[in-house]
mmCIF file of C-alpha atoms in Angstrom:
data_model
loop_
_atom_site.group_PDB
_atom_site.id
_atom_site.type_symbol
_atom_site.label_atom_id
_atom_site.label_comp_id
_atom_site.label_asym_id
_atom_site.label_seq_id
_atom_site.Cartn_x
_atom_site.Cartn_y
_atom_site.Cartn_z
ATOM 1 C CA MET A 868 -15.038 6.124 29.543
ATOM 2 C CA SER A 869 -13.952 7.592 32.857
ATOM 3 C CA ARG A 870 -12.320 10.992 32.892
ATOM 4 C CA PRO A 871 -8.728 11.252 34.091
ATOM 5 C CA ILE A 872 -8.163 12.687 37.537
ATOM 6 C CA PRO A 873 -5.838 15.674 37.610
ATOM 7 C CA ASN A 874 -2.651 14.886 39.515
ATOM 8 C CA THR A 875 -1.368 18.297 40.483
ATOM 9 C CA ASN A 876 0.855 18.398 43.544
ATOM 10 C CA ASP A 877 -0.196 21.104 45.972
ATOM 11 C CA SER A 878 2.088 21.208 48.997
ATOM 12 C CA HIS A 879 0.586 24.531 50.090
ATOM 13 C CA SER A 880 -2.766 22.857 50.824
ATOM 14 C CA VAL A 881 -1.072 20.613 53.383
ATOM 15 C CA GLN A 882 0.580 23.561 55.079
ATOM 16 C CA VAL A 883 -2.669 25.486 55.640
ATOM 17 C CA ILE A 884 -4.619 22.568 57.113
ATOM 18 C CA LEU A 885 -3.833 23.285 60.754
ATOM 19 C CA PRO A 886 -4.699 26.992 60.964
ATOM 20 C CA GLN A 887 -7.811 26.622 58.817
ATOM 21 C CA LYS A 888 -9.222 23.688 60.726
ATOM 22 C CA GLN A 889 -8.554 25.416 64.055
ATOM 23 C CA LEU A 890 -10.379 28.508 62.798
ATOM 24 C CA GLY A 891 -13.427 26.545 61.651
ATOM 25 C CA CYS A 892 -13.622 24.332 64.733
ATOM 26 C CA LYS A 893 -13.339 27.252 67.156
ATOM 27 C CA SER A 894 -15.798 29.478 65.296
ATOM 28 C CA ASN A 895 -18.675 27.002 65.211
ATOM 29 C CA ILE A 896 -18.727 26.216 68.949
ATOM 30 C CA GLY A 897 -20.544 29.294 70.258
ATOM 31 C CA PHE A 898 -22.842 29.803 67.274
ATOM 32 C CA ILE A 899 -24.144 26.232 67.030
ATOM 33 C CA GLY A 900 -24.456 25.868 70.799
ATOM 34 C CA ALA A 901 -26.469 29.084 71.073
ATOM 35 C CA SER A 902 -28.627 28.287 68.045
ATOM 36 C CA PHE A 903 -30.224 25.285 69.785
ATOM 37 C CA ILE A 904 -31.458 27.519 72.594
ATOM 38 C CA ILE A 905 -32.637 30.367 70.370
ATOM 39 C CA LYS A 906 -34.490 28.011 68.032
ATOM 40 C CA LYS A 907 -36.110 26.278 71.004
ATOM 41 C CA LYS A 908 -37.382 29.629 72.305
ATOM 42 C CA GLY A 909 -38.630 30.489 68.813
ATOM 43 C CA LEU A 910 -40.436 27.160 68.465
ATOM 44 C CA LYS A 911 -42.187 27.668 71.809
ATOM 45 C CA LYS A 912 -43.220 31.201 70.900
ATOM 46 C CA ALA A 913 -44.534 30.108 67.493
ATOM 47 C CA ALA A 914 -46.522 27.247 69.042
ATOM 48 C CA ALA A 915 -48.053 29.605 71.595
ATOM 49 C CA THR A 916 -49.146 31.950 68.807
ATOM 50 C CA SER A 917 -50.530 29.418 66.338
ATOM 51 C CA GLY A 918 -51.568 26.575 68.644
ATOM 52 C CA VAL A 919 -49.840 24.007 66.401
ATOM 53 C CA ARG A 920 -46.451 22.655 67.405
ATOM 54 C CA ALA A 921 -43.700 21.762 64.947
ATOM 55 C CA GLY A 922 -43.532 18.303 66.480
ATOM 56 C CA VAL A 923 -46.928 17.425 65.035
ATOM 57 C CA GLY A 924 -46.477 18.982 61.609
ATOM 58 C CA GLY A 925 -46.845 22.705 62.263
ATOM 59 C CA TYR A 926 -44.705 25.195 60.337
ATOM 60 C CA SER A 927 -45.736 28.417 62.051
ATOM 61 C CA TYR A 928 -42.148 28.838 63.222
ATOM 62 C CA LEU A 929 -41.280 29.942 59.672
ATOM 63 C CA SER A 930 -42.972 33.263 60.442
ATOM 64 C CA GLU A 931 -41.301 33.639 63.844
ATOM 65 C CA PRO A 932 -38.318 36.089 63.802
ATOM 66 C CA LEU A 933 -36.736 34.503 66.878
ATOM 67 C CA TRP A 934 -36.587 31.117 65.145
ATOM 68 C CA TRP A 935 -35.009 32.706 62.082
ATOM 69 C CA PHE A 936 -32.431 34.398 64.305
ATOM 70 C CA GLY A 937 -31.573 30.989 65.726
ATOM 71 C CA MET A 938 -31.440 29.568 62.224
ATOM 72 C CA ILE A 939 -29.080 32.312 61.047
ATOM 73 C CA THR A 940 -26.906 31.684 64.100
ATOM 74 C CA MET A 941 -26.760 28.001 63.201
ATOM 75 C CA ILE A 942 -25.937 28.810 59.574
ATOM 76 C CA VAL A 943 -22.997 30.963 60.673
ATOM 77 C CA GLY A 944 -21.723 28.082 62.778
ATOM 78 C CA GLU A 945 -22.236 25.606 59.957
ATOM 79 C CA VAL A 946 -20.332 27.852 57.547
ATOM 80 C CA ALA A 947 -17.402 27.646 59.954
ATOM 81 C CA ASN A 948 -17.924 23.885 59.991
ATOM 82 C CA PHE A 949 -17.958 23.947 56.194
ATOM 83 C CA VAL A 950 -14.528 25.571 56.172
ATOM 84 C CA ALA A 951 -13.210 23.096 58.732
ATOM 85 C CA TYR A 952 -14.431 20.062 56.784
ATOM 86 C CA ALA A 953 -12.713 21.354 53.647
ATOM 87 C CA PHE A 954 -9.342 21.343 55.410
ATOM 88 C CA ALA A 955 -9.534 18.652 58.093
ATOM 89 C CA PRO A 956 -10.708 15.033 58.484
ATOM 90 C CA ALA A 957 -14.273 14.490 59.670
ATOM 91 C CA VAL A 958 -12.963 12.265 62.488
ATOM 92 C CA LEU A 959 -11.365 15.423 63.923
ATOM 93 C CA VAL A 960 -13.984 18.090 63.219
ATOM 94 C CA THR A 961 -17.099 16.144 64.244
ATOM 95 C CA PRO A 962 -16.081 15.122 67.811
ATOM 96 C CA LEU A 963 -15.188 18.740 68.581
ATOM 97 C CA GLY A 964 -18.894 19.481 68.272
ATOM 98 C CA ALA A 965 -19.102 18.344 71.907
ATOM 99 C CA LEU A 966 -17.813 21.772 72.870
ATOM 100 C CA SER A 967 -20.922 23.363 71.350
ATOM 101 C CA ILE A 968 -22.975 21.024 73.527
ATOM 102 C CA ILE A 969 -21.289 22.615 76.548
ATOM 103 C CA VAL A 970 -22.309 26.069 75.331
ATOM 104 C CA SER A 971 -25.861 24.807 74.775
ATOM 105 C CA ALA A 972 -26.028 23.306 78.277
ATOM 106 C CA ILE A 973 -24.814 26.496 79.961
ATOM 107 C CA LEU A 974 -27.247 28.706 78.038
ATOM 108 C CA ALA A 975 -30.117 26.269 78.691
ATOM 109 C CA HIS A 976 -29.355 26.528 82.415
ATOM 110 C CA PHE A 977 -29.905 30.292 82.371
ATOM 111 C CA LEU A 978 -32.449 30.773 79.571
ATOM 112 C CA LEU A 979 -34.602 27.620 79.607
ATOM 113 C CA ASN A 980 -34.457 26.782 83.321
ATOM 114 C CA GLU A 981 -32.900 23.386 82.521
ATOM 115 C CA LYS A 982 -30.694 22.986 85.570
ATOM 116 C CA LEU A 983 -27.033 22.058 85.232
ATOM 117 C CA HIS A 984 -25.869 20.175 88.336
ATOM 118 C CA ALA A 985 -22.357 19.615 89.682
ATOM 119 C CA GLN A 986 -22.032 16.323 87.807
ATOM 120 C CA GLY A 987 -22.768 18.233 84.630
ATOM 121 C CA VAL A 988 -19.662 20.329 85.211
ATOM 122 C CA VAL A 989 -17.667 17.093 85.397
ATOM 123 C CA GLY A 990 -19.244 16.142 82.080
ATOM 124 C CA CYS A 991 -18.057 19.430 80.571
ATOM 125 C CA VAL A 992 -14.502 18.750 81.735
ATOM 126 C CA MET A 993 -14.638 15.239 80.245
ATOM 127 C CA CYS A 994 -15.803 16.648 76.917
ATOM 128 C CA ILE A 995 -12.902 19.081 76.818
ATOM 129 C CA ALA A 996 -10.335 16.457 77.868
ATOM 130 C CA GLY A 997 -11.598 13.941 75.309
ATOM 131 C CA SER A 998 -11.564 16.581 72.571
ATOM 132 C CA VAL A 999 -7.927 17.409 73.349
ATOM 133 C CA VAL A 1000 -6.987 13.733 72.983
ATOM 134 C CA VAL A 1001 -8.832 13.521 69.659
ATOM 135 C CA VAL A 1002 -7.064 16.635 68.343
ATOM 136 C CA ILE A 1003 -3.611 15.380 69.380
ATOM 137 C CA HIS A 1004 -4.030 12.005 67.663
ATOM 138 C CA ALA A 1005 -6.156 13.089 64.682
ATOM 139 C CA PRO A 1006 -5.039 11.880 61.236
ATOM 140 C CA GLU A 1007 -3.557 14.287 58.738
ATOM 141 C CA GLU A 1008 -5.721 15.363 55.844
ATOM 142 C CA HIS A 1009 -4.544 13.924 52.527
ATOM 143 C CA PRO A 1010 -4.432 16.530 49.728
ATOM 144 C CA ILE A 1011 -7.186 16.119 47.136
ATOM 145 C CA ASN A 1012 -6.611 17.556 43.680
ATOM 146 C CA SER A 1013 -9.979 17.085 41.994
ATOM 147 C CA VAL A 1014 -13.646 16.471 42.718
ATOM 148 C CA LEU A 1015 -13.297 13.352 40.560
ATOM 149 C CA GLN A 1016 -11.012 11.939 43.207
ATOM 150 C CA LEU A 1017 -13.805 12.458 45.754
ATOM 151 C CA TRP A 1018 -16.326 10.918 43.364
ATOM 152 C CA ASN A 1019 -14.219 7.763 43.133
ATOM 153 C CA MET A 1020 -14.219 7.575 46.937
ATOM 154 C CA ALA A 1021 -17.993 8.087 47.093
ATOM 155 C CA THR A 1022 -18.690 5.352 44.537
ATOM 156 C CA GLN A 1023 -16.545 2.620 46.060
ATOM 157 C CA PRO A 1024 -18.620 -0.471 46.974
ATOM 158 C CA GLY A 1025 -18.197 -0.119 50.750
ATOM 159 C CA PHE A 1026 -19.524 3.442 50.846
ATOM 160 C CA LEU A 1027 -22.324 2.728 48.387
ATOM 161 C CA PHE A 1028 -23.482 -0.057 50.722
ATOM 162 C CA TYR A 1029 -23.429 2.421 53.625
ATOM 163 C CA VAL A 1030 -25.460 4.982 51.640
ATOM 164 C CA ALA A 1031 -28.021 2.344 50.639
ATOM 165 C CA SER A 1032 -28.362 1.222 54.264
ATOM 166 C CA VAL A 1033 -28.906 4.802 55.444
ATOM 167 C CA ILE A 1034 -31.579 5.480 52.813
ATOM 168 C CA VAL A 1035 -33.474 2.287 53.711
ATOM 169 C CA LEU A 1036 -33.353 3.073 57.447
ATOM 170 C CA VAL A 1037 -34.493 6.673 56.887
ATOM 171 C CA PHE A 1038 -37.472 5.534 54.804
ATOM 172 C CA ILE A 1039 -38.442 3.018 57.490
ATOM 173 C CA LEU A 1040 -38.235 5.663 60.230
ATOM 174 C CA VAL A 1041 -40.072 8.338 58.232
ATOM 175 C CA PHE A 1042 -42.954 6.250 56.896
ATOM 176 C CA LEU A 1043 -43.357 3.472 59.459
ATOM 177 C CA TYR A 1044 -42.180 4.740 62.847
ATOM 178 C CA ALA A 1045 -42.499 8.539 62.754
ATOM 179 C CA PRO A 1046 -46.314 8.656 62.376
ATOM 180 C CA GLN A 1047 -46.850 6.293 65.314
ATOM 181 C CA TYR A 1048 -43.884 6.781 67.635
ATOM 182 C CA GLY A 1049 -42.341 10.124 66.626
ATOM 183 C CA ASN A 1050 -44.005 12.083 69.440
ATOM 184 C CA SER A 1051 -43.278 9.513 72.141
ATOM 185 C CA ASN A 1052 -39.770 8.222 71.340
ATOM 186 C CA VAL A 1053 -36.958 10.698 70.803
ATOM 187 C CA LEU A 1054 -34.879 8.144 68.906
ATOM 188 C CA VAL A 1055 -37.152 8.362 65.847
ATOM 189 C CA PHE A 1056 -36.666 12.037 64.946
ATOM 190 C CA THR A 1057 -33.032 12.159 66.105
ATOM 191 C CA GLY A 1058 -32.302 8.945 64.231
ATOM 192 C CA ILE A 1059 -33.511 10.472 60.968
ATOM 193 C CA CYS A 1060 -31.426 13.618 61.602
ATOM 194 C CA SER A 1061 -28.310 11.610 62.458
ATOM 195 C CA LEU A 1062 -28.510 9.244 59.501
ATOM 196 C CA MET A 1063 -29.042 12.057 57.014
ATOM 197 C CA GLY A 1064 -26.421 14.123 58.831
ATOM 198 C CA SER A 1065 -23.709 11.549 58.201
ATOM 199 C CA LEU A 1066 -24.387 11.787 54.461
ATOM 200 C CA SER A 1067 -24.579 15.589 54.551
ATOM 201 C CA VAL A 1068 -21.151 15.825 56.214
ATOM 202 C CA MET A 1069 -19.571 13.664 53.509
ATOM 203 C CA SER A 1070 -21.219 15.788 50.819
ATOM 204 C CA VAL A 1071 -20.293 19.034 52.581
ATOM 205 C CA LYS A 1072 -16.685 17.914 52.768
ATOM 206 C CA ALA A 1073 -16.705 17.050 49.052
ATOM 207 C CA LEU A 1074 -18.382 20.338 48.099
ATOM 208 C CA GLY A 1075 -16.120 22.372 50.388
ATOM 209 C CA THR A 1076 -13.036 20.758 48.891
ATOM 210 C CA ALA A 1077 -14.327 21.432 45.369
ATOM 211 C CA LEU A 1078 -14.903 25.121 46.177
ATOM 212 C CA LYS A 1079 -11.498 25.388 47.844
ATOM 213 C CA LEU A 1080 -9.826 24.012 44.724
ATOM 214 C CA THR A 1081 -11.895 26.356 42.551
ATOM 215 C CA PHE A 1082 -10.759 29.396 44.574
ATOM 216 C CA GLU A 1083 -7.176 28.170 44.164
ATOM 217 C CA GLY A 1084 -7.572 28.352 40.383
ATOM 218 C CA LYS A 1085 -8.580 24.741 39.613
ATOM 219 C CA ASN A 1086 -12.175 25.175 38.498
ATOM 220 C CA GLN A 1087 -14.261 22.239 39.753
ATOM 221 C CA LEU A 1088 -17.607 23.774 38.792
ATOM 222 C CA LEU A 1089 -17.165 22.313 35.307
ATOM 223 C CA TYR A 1090 -17.722 18.811 36.672
ATOM 224 C CA SER A 1091 -21.244 17.459 37.105
ATOM 225 C CA GLU A 1092 -20.055 15.651 40.240
ATOM 226 C CA THR A 1093 -19.677 18.994 42.030
ATOM 227 C CA TRP A 1094 -23.315 19.846 41.366
ATOM 228 C CA PHE A 1095 -24.436 16.374 42.418
ATOM 229 C CA PHE A 1096 -22.720 16.849 45.781
ATOM 230 C CA THR A 1097 -24.470 20.244 46.047
ATOM 231 C CA PHE A 1098 -27.853 18.600 45.428
ATOM 232 C CA VAL A 1099 -27.181 15.957 48.093
ATOM 233 C CA VAL A 1100 -26.190 18.652 50.605
ATOM 234 C CA ALA A 1101 -29.445 20.539 49.968
ATOM 235 C CA ILE A 1102 -31.646 17.431 50.362
ATOM 236 C CA CYS A 1103 -29.882 16.257 53.513
ATOM 237 C CA VAL A 1104 -29.852 19.676 55.200
ATOM 238 C CA ILE A 1105 -33.567 20.291 54.510
ATOM 239 C CA THR A 1106 -34.449 16.862 55.916
ATOM 240 C CA GLN A 1107 -32.248 17.391 58.964
ATOM 241 C CA MET A 1108 -33.728 20.828 59.660
ATOM 242 C CA ASN A 1109 -37.295 19.535 59.430
ATOM 243 C CA TYR A 1110 -36.853 16.603 61.798
ATOM 244 C CA LEU A 1111 -34.536 18.436 64.175
ATOM 245 C CA ASN A 1112 -37.265 21.055 64.601
ATOM 246 C CA LYS A 1113 -39.749 18.276 65.338
ATOM 247 C CA ALA A 1114 -37.395 16.763 67.915
ATOM 248 C CA LEU A 1115 -36.645 20.093 69.624
ATOM 249 C CA ASP A 1116 -40.311 21.042 69.736
ATOM 250 C CA THR A 1117 -41.475 17.665 71.053
ATOM 251 C CA PHE A 1118 -38.709 16.903 73.550
ATOM 252 C CA ASN A 1119 -36.558 18.909 75.923
ATOM 253 C CA THR A 1120 -33.160 20.006 74.575
ATOM 254 C CA ALA A 1121 -31.592 18.093 77.478
ATOM 255 C CA ILE A 1122 -32.777 14.909 75.778
ATOM 256 C CA VAL A 1123 -32.350 15.868 72.138
ATOM 257 C CA SER A 1124 -28.819 17.311 72.338
ATOM 258 C CA PRO A 1125 -26.880 14.333 73.764
ATOM 259 C CA ILE A 1126 -28.735 11.652 71.802
ATOM 260 C CA TYR A 1127 -28.438 13.579 68.550
ATOM 261 C CA TYR A 1128 -24.772 14.315 69.184
ATOM 262 C CA VAL A 1129 -23.862 10.704 70.020
ATOM 263 C CA MET A 1130 -25.733 9.222 67.061
ATOM 264 C CA PHE A 1131 -24.683 11.885 64.573
ATOM 265 C CA THR A 1132 -21.016 11.819 65.580
ATOM 266 C CA SER A 1133 -20.777 8.024 65.606
ATOM 267 C CA LEU A 1134 -22.410 7.672 62.175
ATOM 268 C CA THR A 1135 -20.354 10.510 60.687
ATOM 269 C CA ILE A 1136 -17.072 8.999 61.864
ATOM 270 C CA LEU A 1137 -18.151 5.609 60.496
ATOM 271 C CA ALA A 1138 -19.032 7.162 57.126
ATOM 272 C CA SER A 1139 -15.750 9.083 57.027
ATOM 273 C CA VAL A 1140 -13.675 6.021 57.850
ATOM 274 C CA ILE A 1141 -15.410 4.096 55.055
ATOM 275 C CA MET A 1142 -15.252 6.844 52.408
ATOM 276 C CA PHE A 1143 -11.950 8.580 53.181
ATOM 277 C CA LYS A 1144 -10.176 5.716 54.973
ATOM 278 C CA ASP A 1145 -8.974 8.174 57.632
ATOM 279 C CA TRP A 1146 -7.317 5.488 59.750
ATOM 280 C CA ALA A 1147 -5.541 3.666 56.906
ATOM 281 C CA ASP A 1148 -2.192 5.413 57.453
ATOM 282 C CA GLN A 1149 -2.314 5.588 61.253
ATOM 283 C CA ASN A 1150 -0.709 3.165 63.652
ATOM 284 C CA ALA A 1151 -2.754 1.190 66.157
ATOM 285 C CA GLY A 1152 -1.725 3.464 69.044
ATOM 286 C CA ASN A 1153 -3.131 6.607 67.439
ATOM 287 C CA VAL A 1154 -6.361 4.892 66.405
ATOM 288 C CA ILE A 1155 -6.893 3.496 69.907
ATOM 289 C CA SER A 1156 -6.148 6.918 71.427
ATOM 290 C CA GLU A 1157 -8.709 8.572 69.133
ATOM 291 C CA ILE A 1158 -11.334 5.982 70.006
ATOM 292 C CA CYS A 1159 -10.638 6.408 73.728
ATOM 293 C CA GLY A 1160 -10.828 10.202 73.408
ATOM 294 C CA PHE A 1161 -14.102 9.866 71.527
ATOM 295 C CA ILE A 1162 -15.514 7.562 74.230
ATOM 296 C CA VAL A 1163 -14.534 10.114 76.894
ATOM 297 C CA VAL A 1164 -16.318 12.826 74.909
ATOM 298 C CA LEU A 1165 -19.440 10.685 74.577
ATOM 299 C CA SER A 1166 -19.369 9.789 78.270
ATOM 300 C CA GLY A 1167 -18.995 13.443 79.220
ATOM 301 C CA THR A 1168 -21.865 14.413 76.935
ATOM 302 C CA ILE A 1169 -24.163 11.786 78.441
ATOM 303 C CA LEU A 1170 -23.148 12.705 82.006
ATOM 304 C CA LEU A 1171 -23.657 16.383 81.214
ATOM 305 C CA HIS A 1172 -27.261 15.871 80.230
ATOM 306 C CA THR A 1173 -28.437 12.987 82.395
ATOM 307 C CA THR A 1174 -27.759 15.138 85.470
ATOM 308 C CA LYS A 1175 -30.129 17.824 84.236
ATOM 309 C CA ASP A 1176 -33.868 17.971 84.787
ATOM 310 C CA PHE A 1177 -35.566 16.128 81.954
ATOM 311 C CA GLU A 1178 -39.087 16.795 80.922
ATOM 312 C CA ARG A 1179 -41.366 15.972 78.036
ATOM 313 C CA SER A 1180 -42.972 18.901 76.244
ATOM 314 C CA SER A 1181 -46.734 18.928 75.850
ATOM 315 C CA SER A 1182 -48.262 17.652 72.655
ATOM 316 C CA PHE A 1183 -50.558 19.717 70.466
ATOM 317 C CA LYS A 1184 -53.492 18.338 72.420
ATOM 318 C CA GLY A 1185 -52.246 20.086 75.512
ATOM 319 C CA GLY A 1186 -51.646 16.934 77.542
ATOM 320 C CA TYR A 1187 -48.315 16.130 79.187
ATOM 321 C CA ALA A 1188 -46.978 12.687 78.459
ATOM 322 C CA PRO A 1189 -44.144 11.004 80.338
ATOM 323 C CA LEU A 1190 -41.021 9.834 78.657
ATOM 324 C CA SER A 1191 -41.124 6.369 77.151
ATOM 325 C CA PRO A 1192 -39.980 3.803 79.745
ATOM 326 C CA THR A 1193 -37.127 2.538 77.593
ATOM 327 C CA LEU A 1194 -35.711 6.021 77.060
ATOM 328 C CA ALA A 1195 -36.169 6.965 80.698
ATOM 329 C CA THR A 1196 -34.376 3.793 81.736
ATOM 330 C CA ARG A 1197 -31.441 4.621 79.479
ATOM 331 C CA LEU A 1198 -31.134 8.192 80.682
ATOM 332 C CA TYR A 1199 -31.758 7.645 84.373
ATOM 333 C CA ASN A 1200 -30.234 4.188 84.743
ATOM 334 C CA GLY A 1201 -33.251 2.760 86.517
ATOM 335 C CA SER A 1202 -34.438 5.876 88.322
ATOM 336 C CA SER A 1203 -38.202 6.150 88.497
ATOM 337 C CA GLU A 1204 -38.240 9.823 89.456
ATOM 338 C CA PHE A 1205 -39.169 12.461 86.909
ATOM 339 C CA THR A 1206 -39.062 16.160 87.467
ATOM 340 C CA THR A 1207 -42.027 18.383 86.755
ATOM 341 C CA HIS A 1208 -42.280 20.596 83.701
ATOM 342 C CA ASP A 1209 -40.941 24.108 83.881
ATOM 343 C CA GLU A 1210 -43.269 27.091 84.106
ATOM 344 C CA GLU A 1211 -42.625 28.147 80.543
ATOM 345 C CA ASP A 1212 -43.933 24.868 79.107
ATOM 346 C CA ALA A 1213 -46.960 25.067 81.394
ATOM 347 C CA MET A 1214 -47.757 28.591 80.198
ATOM 348 C CA LEU A 1215 -47.363 27.407 76.611
ATOM 349 C CA ALA A 1216 -49.859 24.578 77.130
ATOM 350 C CA ASP A 1217 -52.347 26.973 78.732
ATOM 351 C CA GLN A 1218 -52.065 29.425 75.854
ATOM 352 C CA ILE A 1219 -52.675 26.690 73.266
ATOM 353 C CA SER A 1220 -55.639 25.364 75.248
ATOM 354 C CA LEU A 1221 -57.217 28.826 75.551
ATOM 355 C CA GLN A 1222 -56.807 29.452 71.828
ATOM 356 C CA ARG A 1223 -58.625 26.210 71.020
ATOM 357 C CA GLN A 1224 -61.454 27.021 73.375
ATOM 358 C CA GLY A 1225 -61.764 30.444 71.766
#
């Protein structure tokens, strides 16, 4: 017998949506953008010390303080995201992550020697313009009065089919493609992160809403559904962290960031539309405007990174491998020119090689 869903009207929750979501969205931009760069530096330093890169199964970065600093920076940004998801639709919060990509690109230009060209500045402007359009036409968050209400949304047939599809695809990528193609095709690791990320966002939103209601005096910790959402968040975040580290250590951030952002954002919006039916109460004009704004953001993100110098990091064997032809074709639109690796990667390869010889 199903438990009744509390039906308490809470007009105050609707009134605080705007300031809370603005606070969360603004706070995560700098922290998450900077965390990519700091973690990348930490991964390189750990690989140089141990001789085993994260991309091939090494975990030496766990003892590297710089990586942990990057991780803490990301956690701070994700906490802000957590707050935003509790008060605003995922179709609004997720696209605004493009602004953190801008921060990442600027810091990479100065700290990782990944050059940002003039076209990249145009990409930044497109990201900002598209984000403004998304914010203006974003749907209003419907008040939720119980975690049981969220559970009913998560167990509807359409969303269950989406979850099953994601799990099957993740297993295929992890056990069939990752061992053979993970270190040569960036889509494998980023695909796993993005698929699991779409589920983690839905669970984070459910858990954040449950905690918000609990702090308001409606204890949701009594329901087993709250703890199930917590378990899903933990599993998804651990998986994401593991494969994102592999992707960042194996490929340049200029490749990882845009592909991960595009895949993660697209899948998250799809999951949100299925589970929360964000567009159900919007007219066609607003939906089309949101889609157009999202396309502008994606286009700006791709332009921002395809105008930078791409390079493939060395493998644990110390040899430099070129990008896969299919990926290079997508990113360079037919260009056959590849830039050389930066001096930092070269020094890293030399250090690993010397350690092996010793």
